Coordinates of C-alpha atoms in Angstrom, one line a residue:
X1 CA -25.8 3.9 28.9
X2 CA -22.7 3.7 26.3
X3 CA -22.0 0.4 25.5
X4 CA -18.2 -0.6 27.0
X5 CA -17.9 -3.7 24.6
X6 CA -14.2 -3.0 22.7
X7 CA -15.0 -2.7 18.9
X8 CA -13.6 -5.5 17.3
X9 CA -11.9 -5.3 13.6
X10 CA -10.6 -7.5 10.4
X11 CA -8.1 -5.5 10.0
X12 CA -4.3 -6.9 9.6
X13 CA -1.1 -5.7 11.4
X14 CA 0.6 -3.0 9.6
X15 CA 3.3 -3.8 7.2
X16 CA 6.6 -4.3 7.7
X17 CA 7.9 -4.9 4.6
X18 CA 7.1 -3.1 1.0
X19 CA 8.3 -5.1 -2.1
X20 CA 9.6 -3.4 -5.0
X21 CA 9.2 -5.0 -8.5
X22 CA 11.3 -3.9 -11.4
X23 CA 11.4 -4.4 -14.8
X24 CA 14.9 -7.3 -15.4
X25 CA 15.1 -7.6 -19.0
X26 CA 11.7 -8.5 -20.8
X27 CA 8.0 -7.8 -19.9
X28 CA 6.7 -11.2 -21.0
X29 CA 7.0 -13.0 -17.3
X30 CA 5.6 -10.1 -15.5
X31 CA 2.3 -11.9 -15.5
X32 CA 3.5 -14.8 -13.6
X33 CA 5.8 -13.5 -11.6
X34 CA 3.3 -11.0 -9.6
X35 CA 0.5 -13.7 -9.7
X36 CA 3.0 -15.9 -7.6
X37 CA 3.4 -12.2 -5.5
X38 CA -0.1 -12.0 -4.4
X39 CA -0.8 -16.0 -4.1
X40 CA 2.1 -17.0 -2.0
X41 CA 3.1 -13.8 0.1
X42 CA 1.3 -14.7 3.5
X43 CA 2.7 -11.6 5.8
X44 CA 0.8 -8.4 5.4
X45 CA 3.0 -6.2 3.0
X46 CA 3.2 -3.3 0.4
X47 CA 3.7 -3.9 -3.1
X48 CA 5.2 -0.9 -5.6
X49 CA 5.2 -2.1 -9.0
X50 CA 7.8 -0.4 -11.1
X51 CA 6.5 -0.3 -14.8
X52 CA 9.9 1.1 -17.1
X53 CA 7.4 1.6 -20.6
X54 CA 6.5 -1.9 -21.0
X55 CA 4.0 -2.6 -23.8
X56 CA 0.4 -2.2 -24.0
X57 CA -1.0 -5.7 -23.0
X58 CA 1.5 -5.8 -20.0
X59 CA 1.2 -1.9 -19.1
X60 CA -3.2 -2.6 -18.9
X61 CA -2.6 -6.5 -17.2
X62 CA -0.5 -4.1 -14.3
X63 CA -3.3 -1.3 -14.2
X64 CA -5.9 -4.0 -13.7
X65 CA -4.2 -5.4 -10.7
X66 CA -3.2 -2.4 -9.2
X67 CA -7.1 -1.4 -9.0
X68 CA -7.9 -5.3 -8.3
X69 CA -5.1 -5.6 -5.3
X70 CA -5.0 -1.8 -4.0
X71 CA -0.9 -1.5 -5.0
X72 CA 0.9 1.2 -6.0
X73 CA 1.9 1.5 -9.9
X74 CA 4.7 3.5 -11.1
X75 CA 5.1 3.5 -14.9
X76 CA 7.3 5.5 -17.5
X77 CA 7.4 5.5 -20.5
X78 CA 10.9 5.5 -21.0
X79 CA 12.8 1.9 -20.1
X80 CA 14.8 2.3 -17.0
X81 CA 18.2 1.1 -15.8
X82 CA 18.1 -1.2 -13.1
X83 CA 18.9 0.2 -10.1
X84 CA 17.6 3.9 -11.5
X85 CA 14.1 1.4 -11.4
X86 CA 14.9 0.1 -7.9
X87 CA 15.9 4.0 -6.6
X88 CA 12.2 5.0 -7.6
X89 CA 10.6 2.5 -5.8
X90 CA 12.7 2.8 -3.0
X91 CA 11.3 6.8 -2.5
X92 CA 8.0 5.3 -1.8
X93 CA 9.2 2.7 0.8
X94 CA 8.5 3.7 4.4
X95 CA 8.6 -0.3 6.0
X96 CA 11.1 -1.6 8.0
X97 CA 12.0 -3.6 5.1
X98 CA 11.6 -3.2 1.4
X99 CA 12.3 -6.3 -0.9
X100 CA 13.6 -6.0 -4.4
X101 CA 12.2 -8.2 -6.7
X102 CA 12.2 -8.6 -10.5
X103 CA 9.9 -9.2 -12.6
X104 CA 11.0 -12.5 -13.6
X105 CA 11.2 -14.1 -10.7
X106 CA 8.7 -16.8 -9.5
X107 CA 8.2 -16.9 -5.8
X108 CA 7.1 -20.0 -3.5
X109 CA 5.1 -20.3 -0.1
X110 CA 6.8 -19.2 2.9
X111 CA 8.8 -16.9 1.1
X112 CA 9.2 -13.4 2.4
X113 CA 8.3 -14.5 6.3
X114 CA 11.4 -17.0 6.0
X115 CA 13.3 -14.1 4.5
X116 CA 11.8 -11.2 7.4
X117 CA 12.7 -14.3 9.9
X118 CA 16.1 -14.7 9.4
X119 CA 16.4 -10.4 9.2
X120 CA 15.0 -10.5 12.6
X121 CA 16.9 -13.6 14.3
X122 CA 20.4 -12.6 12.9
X123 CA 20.4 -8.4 12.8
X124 CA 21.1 -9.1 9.6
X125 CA 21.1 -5.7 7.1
X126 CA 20.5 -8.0 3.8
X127 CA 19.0 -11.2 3.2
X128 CA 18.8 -13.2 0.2
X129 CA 17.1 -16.5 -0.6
X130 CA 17.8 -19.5 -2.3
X131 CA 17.9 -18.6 -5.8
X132 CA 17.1 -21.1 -8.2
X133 CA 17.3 -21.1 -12.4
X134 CA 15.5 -21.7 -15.2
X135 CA 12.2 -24.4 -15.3
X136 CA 10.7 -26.3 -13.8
X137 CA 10.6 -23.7 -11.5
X138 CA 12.8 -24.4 -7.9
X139 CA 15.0 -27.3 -9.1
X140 CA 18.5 -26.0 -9.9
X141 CA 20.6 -23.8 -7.7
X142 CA 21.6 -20.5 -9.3
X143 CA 22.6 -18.9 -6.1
X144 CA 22.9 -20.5 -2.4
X145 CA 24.9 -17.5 -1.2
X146 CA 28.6 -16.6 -2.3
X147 CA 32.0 -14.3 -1.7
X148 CA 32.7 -11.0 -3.2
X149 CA 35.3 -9.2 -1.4
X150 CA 38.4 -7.0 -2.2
X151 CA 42.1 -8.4 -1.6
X152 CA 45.3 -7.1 -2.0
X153 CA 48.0 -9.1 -4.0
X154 CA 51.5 -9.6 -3.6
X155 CA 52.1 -6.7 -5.9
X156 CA 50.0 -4.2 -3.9
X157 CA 47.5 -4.2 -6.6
X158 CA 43.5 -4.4 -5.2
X159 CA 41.7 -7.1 -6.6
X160 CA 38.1 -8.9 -6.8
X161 CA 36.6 -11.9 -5.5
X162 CA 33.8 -13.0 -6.8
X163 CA 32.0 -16.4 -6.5
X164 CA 28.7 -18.3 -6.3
X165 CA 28.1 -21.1 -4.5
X166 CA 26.4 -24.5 -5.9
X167 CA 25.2 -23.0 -9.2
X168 CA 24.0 -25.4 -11.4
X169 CA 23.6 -28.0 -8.8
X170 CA 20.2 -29.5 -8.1
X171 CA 18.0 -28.0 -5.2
X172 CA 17.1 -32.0 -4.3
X173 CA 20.8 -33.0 -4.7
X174 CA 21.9 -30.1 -1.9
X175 CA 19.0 -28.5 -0.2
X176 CA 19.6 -31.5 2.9
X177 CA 23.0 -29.4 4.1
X178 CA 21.8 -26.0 3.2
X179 CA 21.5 -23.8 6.1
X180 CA 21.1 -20.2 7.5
X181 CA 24.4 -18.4 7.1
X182 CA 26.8 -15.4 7.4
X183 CA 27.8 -14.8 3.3
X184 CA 29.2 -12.0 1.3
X185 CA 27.0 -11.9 -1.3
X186 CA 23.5 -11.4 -2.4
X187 CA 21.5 -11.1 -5.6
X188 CA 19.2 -8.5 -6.5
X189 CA 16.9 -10.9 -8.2
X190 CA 15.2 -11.1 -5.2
X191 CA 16.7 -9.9 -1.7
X192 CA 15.1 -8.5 1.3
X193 CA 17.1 -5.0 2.8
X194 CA 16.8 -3.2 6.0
X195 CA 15.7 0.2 5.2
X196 CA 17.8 2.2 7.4
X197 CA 20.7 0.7 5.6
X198 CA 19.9 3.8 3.2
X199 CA 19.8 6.3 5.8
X200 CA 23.5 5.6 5.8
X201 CA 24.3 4.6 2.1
X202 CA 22.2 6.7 0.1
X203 CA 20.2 5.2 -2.7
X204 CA 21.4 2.7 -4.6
X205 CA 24.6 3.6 -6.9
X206 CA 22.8 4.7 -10.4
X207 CA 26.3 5.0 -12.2
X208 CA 25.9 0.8 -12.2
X209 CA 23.7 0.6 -15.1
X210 CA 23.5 -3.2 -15.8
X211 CA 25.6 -5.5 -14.6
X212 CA 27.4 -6.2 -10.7
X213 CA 25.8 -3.7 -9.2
X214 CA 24.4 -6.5 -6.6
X215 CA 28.6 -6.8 -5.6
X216 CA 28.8 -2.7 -5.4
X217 CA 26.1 -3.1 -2.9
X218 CA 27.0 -5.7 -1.2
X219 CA 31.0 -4.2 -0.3
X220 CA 28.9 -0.9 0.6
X221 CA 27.0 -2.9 3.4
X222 CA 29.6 -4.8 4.3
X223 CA 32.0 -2.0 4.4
X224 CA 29.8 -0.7 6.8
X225 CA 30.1 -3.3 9.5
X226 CA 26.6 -5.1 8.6
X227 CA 26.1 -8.3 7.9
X228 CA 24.6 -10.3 4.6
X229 CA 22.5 -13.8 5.1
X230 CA 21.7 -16.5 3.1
X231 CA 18.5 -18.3 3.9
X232 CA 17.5 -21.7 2.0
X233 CA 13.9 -21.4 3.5
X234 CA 13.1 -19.1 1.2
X235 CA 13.2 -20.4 -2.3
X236 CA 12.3 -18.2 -5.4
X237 CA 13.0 -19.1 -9.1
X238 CA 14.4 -16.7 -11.8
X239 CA 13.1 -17.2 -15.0
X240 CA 15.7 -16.3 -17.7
X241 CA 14.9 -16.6 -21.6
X242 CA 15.5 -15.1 -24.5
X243 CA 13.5 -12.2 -25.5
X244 CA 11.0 -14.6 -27.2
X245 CA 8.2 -11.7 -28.0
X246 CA 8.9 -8.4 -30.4
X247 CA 8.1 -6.4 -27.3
X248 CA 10.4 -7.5 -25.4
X249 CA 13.4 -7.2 -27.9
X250 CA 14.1 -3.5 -27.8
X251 CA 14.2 -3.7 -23.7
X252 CA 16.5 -6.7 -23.9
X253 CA 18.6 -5.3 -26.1
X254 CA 18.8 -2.0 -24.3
X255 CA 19.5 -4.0 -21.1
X256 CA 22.3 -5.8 -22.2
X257 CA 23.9 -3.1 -24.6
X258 CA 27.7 -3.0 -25.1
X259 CA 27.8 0.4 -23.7
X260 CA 25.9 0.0 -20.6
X261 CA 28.0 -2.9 -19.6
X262 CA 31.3 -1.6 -20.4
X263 CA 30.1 1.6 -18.0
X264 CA 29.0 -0.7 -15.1
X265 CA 32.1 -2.5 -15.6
X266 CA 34.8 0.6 -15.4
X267 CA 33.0 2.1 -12.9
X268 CA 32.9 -0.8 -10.5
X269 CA 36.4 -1.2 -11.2
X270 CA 37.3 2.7 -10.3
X271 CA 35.1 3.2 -7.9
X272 CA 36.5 0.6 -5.5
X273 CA 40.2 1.3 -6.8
X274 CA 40.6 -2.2 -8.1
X275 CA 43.1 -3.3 -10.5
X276 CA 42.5 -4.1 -14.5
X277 CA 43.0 -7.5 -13.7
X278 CA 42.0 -10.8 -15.4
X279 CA 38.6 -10.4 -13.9
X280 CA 37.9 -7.6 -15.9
X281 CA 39.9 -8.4 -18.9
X282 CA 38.0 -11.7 -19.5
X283 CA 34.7 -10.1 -19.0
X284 CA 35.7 -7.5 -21.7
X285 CA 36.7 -9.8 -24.4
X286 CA 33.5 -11.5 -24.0
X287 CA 32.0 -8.2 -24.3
X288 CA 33.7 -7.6 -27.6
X289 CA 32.5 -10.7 -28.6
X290 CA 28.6 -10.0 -27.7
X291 CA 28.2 -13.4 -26.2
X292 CA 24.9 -12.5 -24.0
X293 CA 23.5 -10.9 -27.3
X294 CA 24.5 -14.0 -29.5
X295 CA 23.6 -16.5 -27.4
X296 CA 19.7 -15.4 -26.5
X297 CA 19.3 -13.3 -29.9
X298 CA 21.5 -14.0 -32.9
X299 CA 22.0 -17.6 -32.3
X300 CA 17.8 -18.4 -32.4
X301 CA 17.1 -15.8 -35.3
X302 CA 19.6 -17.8 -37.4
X303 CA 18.4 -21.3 -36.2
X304 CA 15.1 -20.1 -37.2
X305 CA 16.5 -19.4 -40.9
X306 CA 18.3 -22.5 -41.1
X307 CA 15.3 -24.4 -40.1
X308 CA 17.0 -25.7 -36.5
X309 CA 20.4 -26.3 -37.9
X310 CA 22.4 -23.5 -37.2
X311 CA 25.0 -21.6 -38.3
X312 CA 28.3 -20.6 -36.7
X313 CA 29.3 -18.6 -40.0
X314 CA 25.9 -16.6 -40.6
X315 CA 25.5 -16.0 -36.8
X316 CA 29.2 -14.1 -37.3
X317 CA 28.3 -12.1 -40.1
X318 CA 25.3 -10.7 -37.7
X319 CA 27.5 -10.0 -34.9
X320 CA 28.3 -6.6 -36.8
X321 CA 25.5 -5.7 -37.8
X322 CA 23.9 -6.4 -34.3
X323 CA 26.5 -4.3 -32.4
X324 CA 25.9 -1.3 -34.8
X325 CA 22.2 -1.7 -34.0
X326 CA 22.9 -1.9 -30.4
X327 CA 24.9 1.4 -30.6
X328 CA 21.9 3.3 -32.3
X329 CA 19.7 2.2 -29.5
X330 CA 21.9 3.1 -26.8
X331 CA 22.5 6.4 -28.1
X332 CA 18.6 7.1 -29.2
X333 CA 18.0 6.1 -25.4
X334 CA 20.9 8.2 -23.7
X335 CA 19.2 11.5 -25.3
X336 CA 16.4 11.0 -23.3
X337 CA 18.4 10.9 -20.4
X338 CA 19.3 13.7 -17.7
X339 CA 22.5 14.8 -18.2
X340 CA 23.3 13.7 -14.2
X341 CA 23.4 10.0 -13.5
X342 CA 20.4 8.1 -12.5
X343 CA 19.7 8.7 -9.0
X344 CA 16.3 8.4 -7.3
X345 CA 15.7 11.6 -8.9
X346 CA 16.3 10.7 -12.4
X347 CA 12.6 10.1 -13.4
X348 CA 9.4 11.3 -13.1
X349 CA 6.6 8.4 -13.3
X350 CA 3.2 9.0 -13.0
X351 CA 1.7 7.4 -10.6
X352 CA -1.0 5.1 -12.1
X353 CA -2.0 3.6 -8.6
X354 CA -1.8 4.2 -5.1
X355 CA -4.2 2.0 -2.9
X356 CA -4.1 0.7 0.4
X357 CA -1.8 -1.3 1.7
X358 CA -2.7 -5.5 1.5

């Protein structure tokens, strides 16, 4: 007689989240950001990697895991814009959830269930985590949610809000009166989206090429009726630095170019009808200046020279120089482009990868 005994199996419940992980601004914390991925990500979940050309070493370490870890691996070998990075993996999510991550961002245990948690409990459309800055890793607050809405002045004139809450302050210092909450804002440095939101939005907006485009969102959602979280259960750490490896210098630069900036910044400011205000005008004379740039680039080549001393008057004289660089790159990279703006379209990777879900 056929046995009646139910088969039993190992296997897991079936994802309800896929990650997404896209190149930020350098290659050289990849490493250890998706080793923290796959050690302290306890809910089953799909992984896409996004791989925007970086180098060889970083481009192999990727393959190797992908094979290892059965994840999917998108590379090109052309850099990407942010969210034209996040729109391609985004095509391949078919979760509940997807969670954009980038690649310098170090997560901690408990991380994404605290994040799918709060999602669930509230009805919430985005959630984002407590973000913390710089090392040693989960120590100082650069995010613990925030505002970004539009008001109108007395004038008639639409203007933005825009503001971060305990940045700078230390995670030991505040974490005791952190809670879940209702908040206007999220970053995209790590931040966990219901998927349907897209059904209604469309993919992300690929005409925000660098900068704000986690505010553009977050009016989009909001202007929808849905609601954005904050949850301080979930702690994850970016890891900014300057682009201390050659490799990473052409990205970075790329990244953070003038031109790219000044784009985001215009079309933020037109798309949501919003007036040339001090807001903008102050972020565009720091443009002019090429303070990001300076600070993490021209500033340590020049202490380098001078042997750690520095040198206000020789970092100056490279500002030019720099920018005219900056242009050539920019333009080298825009020839490359399609002539529509990056959509979820606007590449073709190959795929490298594609493996079972973990």
């Amino acid at each position: 007689m056929p046995s009646t005994t139910p088969q039993m199996t190992n296997q897991l419940p079936s994802p309800r989240v896929t990650i997404v992980v896209v190149p930020r601004e350098r290659f050289s914390c990849a490493q250890r950001s998706l080793e923290s991925v796959l050690a302290h990500t306890q809910l089953p979940y799909r992984l896409v990697y996004v791989d925007g050309n970086s180098p060889a070493p970083v481009r192999d370490y990727l393959k190797q895991q992908a094979d290892a870890h059965g994840f999917e691996l998108l590379r090109t070998e052309q850099y990407l814009y942010p969210n034209q990075a996040r729109n391609l993996g985004l095509a391949q999510v078919e979760t509940d959830y997807v969670v954009f991550l980038d690649n310098d961002v170090i997560v901690s245990p408990n991380w994404l269930t605290a994040l799918l948690n709060c999602a669930e409990e509230t009805g919430a459309a985005v959630v984002g985590p407590l973000m913390c800055q710089y090392e040693p890793i989960h120590e100082v607050v650069h995010f613990a949610g925030g505002e970004t809405h539009i008001w109108t002045d007395k004038t008639g004139r639409r203007r933005l809000r825009e503001k971060m809450y305990d940045q700078g302050k230390r995670v030991a210092d505040v974490r005791d009166r952190l809670q879940r909450t209702q908040t206007e804002l999220a970053e995209f440095h790590c931040v966990l989206v219901r998927r349907s939101i897209f059904e209604q939005l469309g993919p992300l907006d690929g005409a925000m090429l660098n900068t704000k485009e986690h505010l553009d969102f977050c009016l989009s959602v909001r202007e929808l009726g849905d609601t954005v979280y904050f949850e301080p259960d979930s702690i994850v750490t970016y890891v900014p630095g300057p682009p201390l490896q050659w490799s990473d210098l052409h990205y970075y630069m790329l990244r953070w170019s003038d031109a790219w900036t000044f784009a985001s910044l215009k079309h933020l400011q037109t798309k949501w009808n919003l007036a040339e205000d001090g807001y903008f005008q102050t972020k565009y004379k720091k443009l002019q200046k090429g303070w990001r740039r300076r600070g993490t680039i021209i500033g340590p080549f020049v202490r380098k020279l001078t042997f750690g001393l520095g040198s206000g008057k020789l970092e100056s004289l490279l500002v030019k120089p720099e920018r005219l660089l900056n242009q050539t790159l920019t333009t080298r990279h825009a020839k490359h482009q399609p002539t529509e703006q990056p959509s979820m379209k606007v590449a073709s990777p190959d795929l490298v990868s594609s493996s079972a879900n973990r």
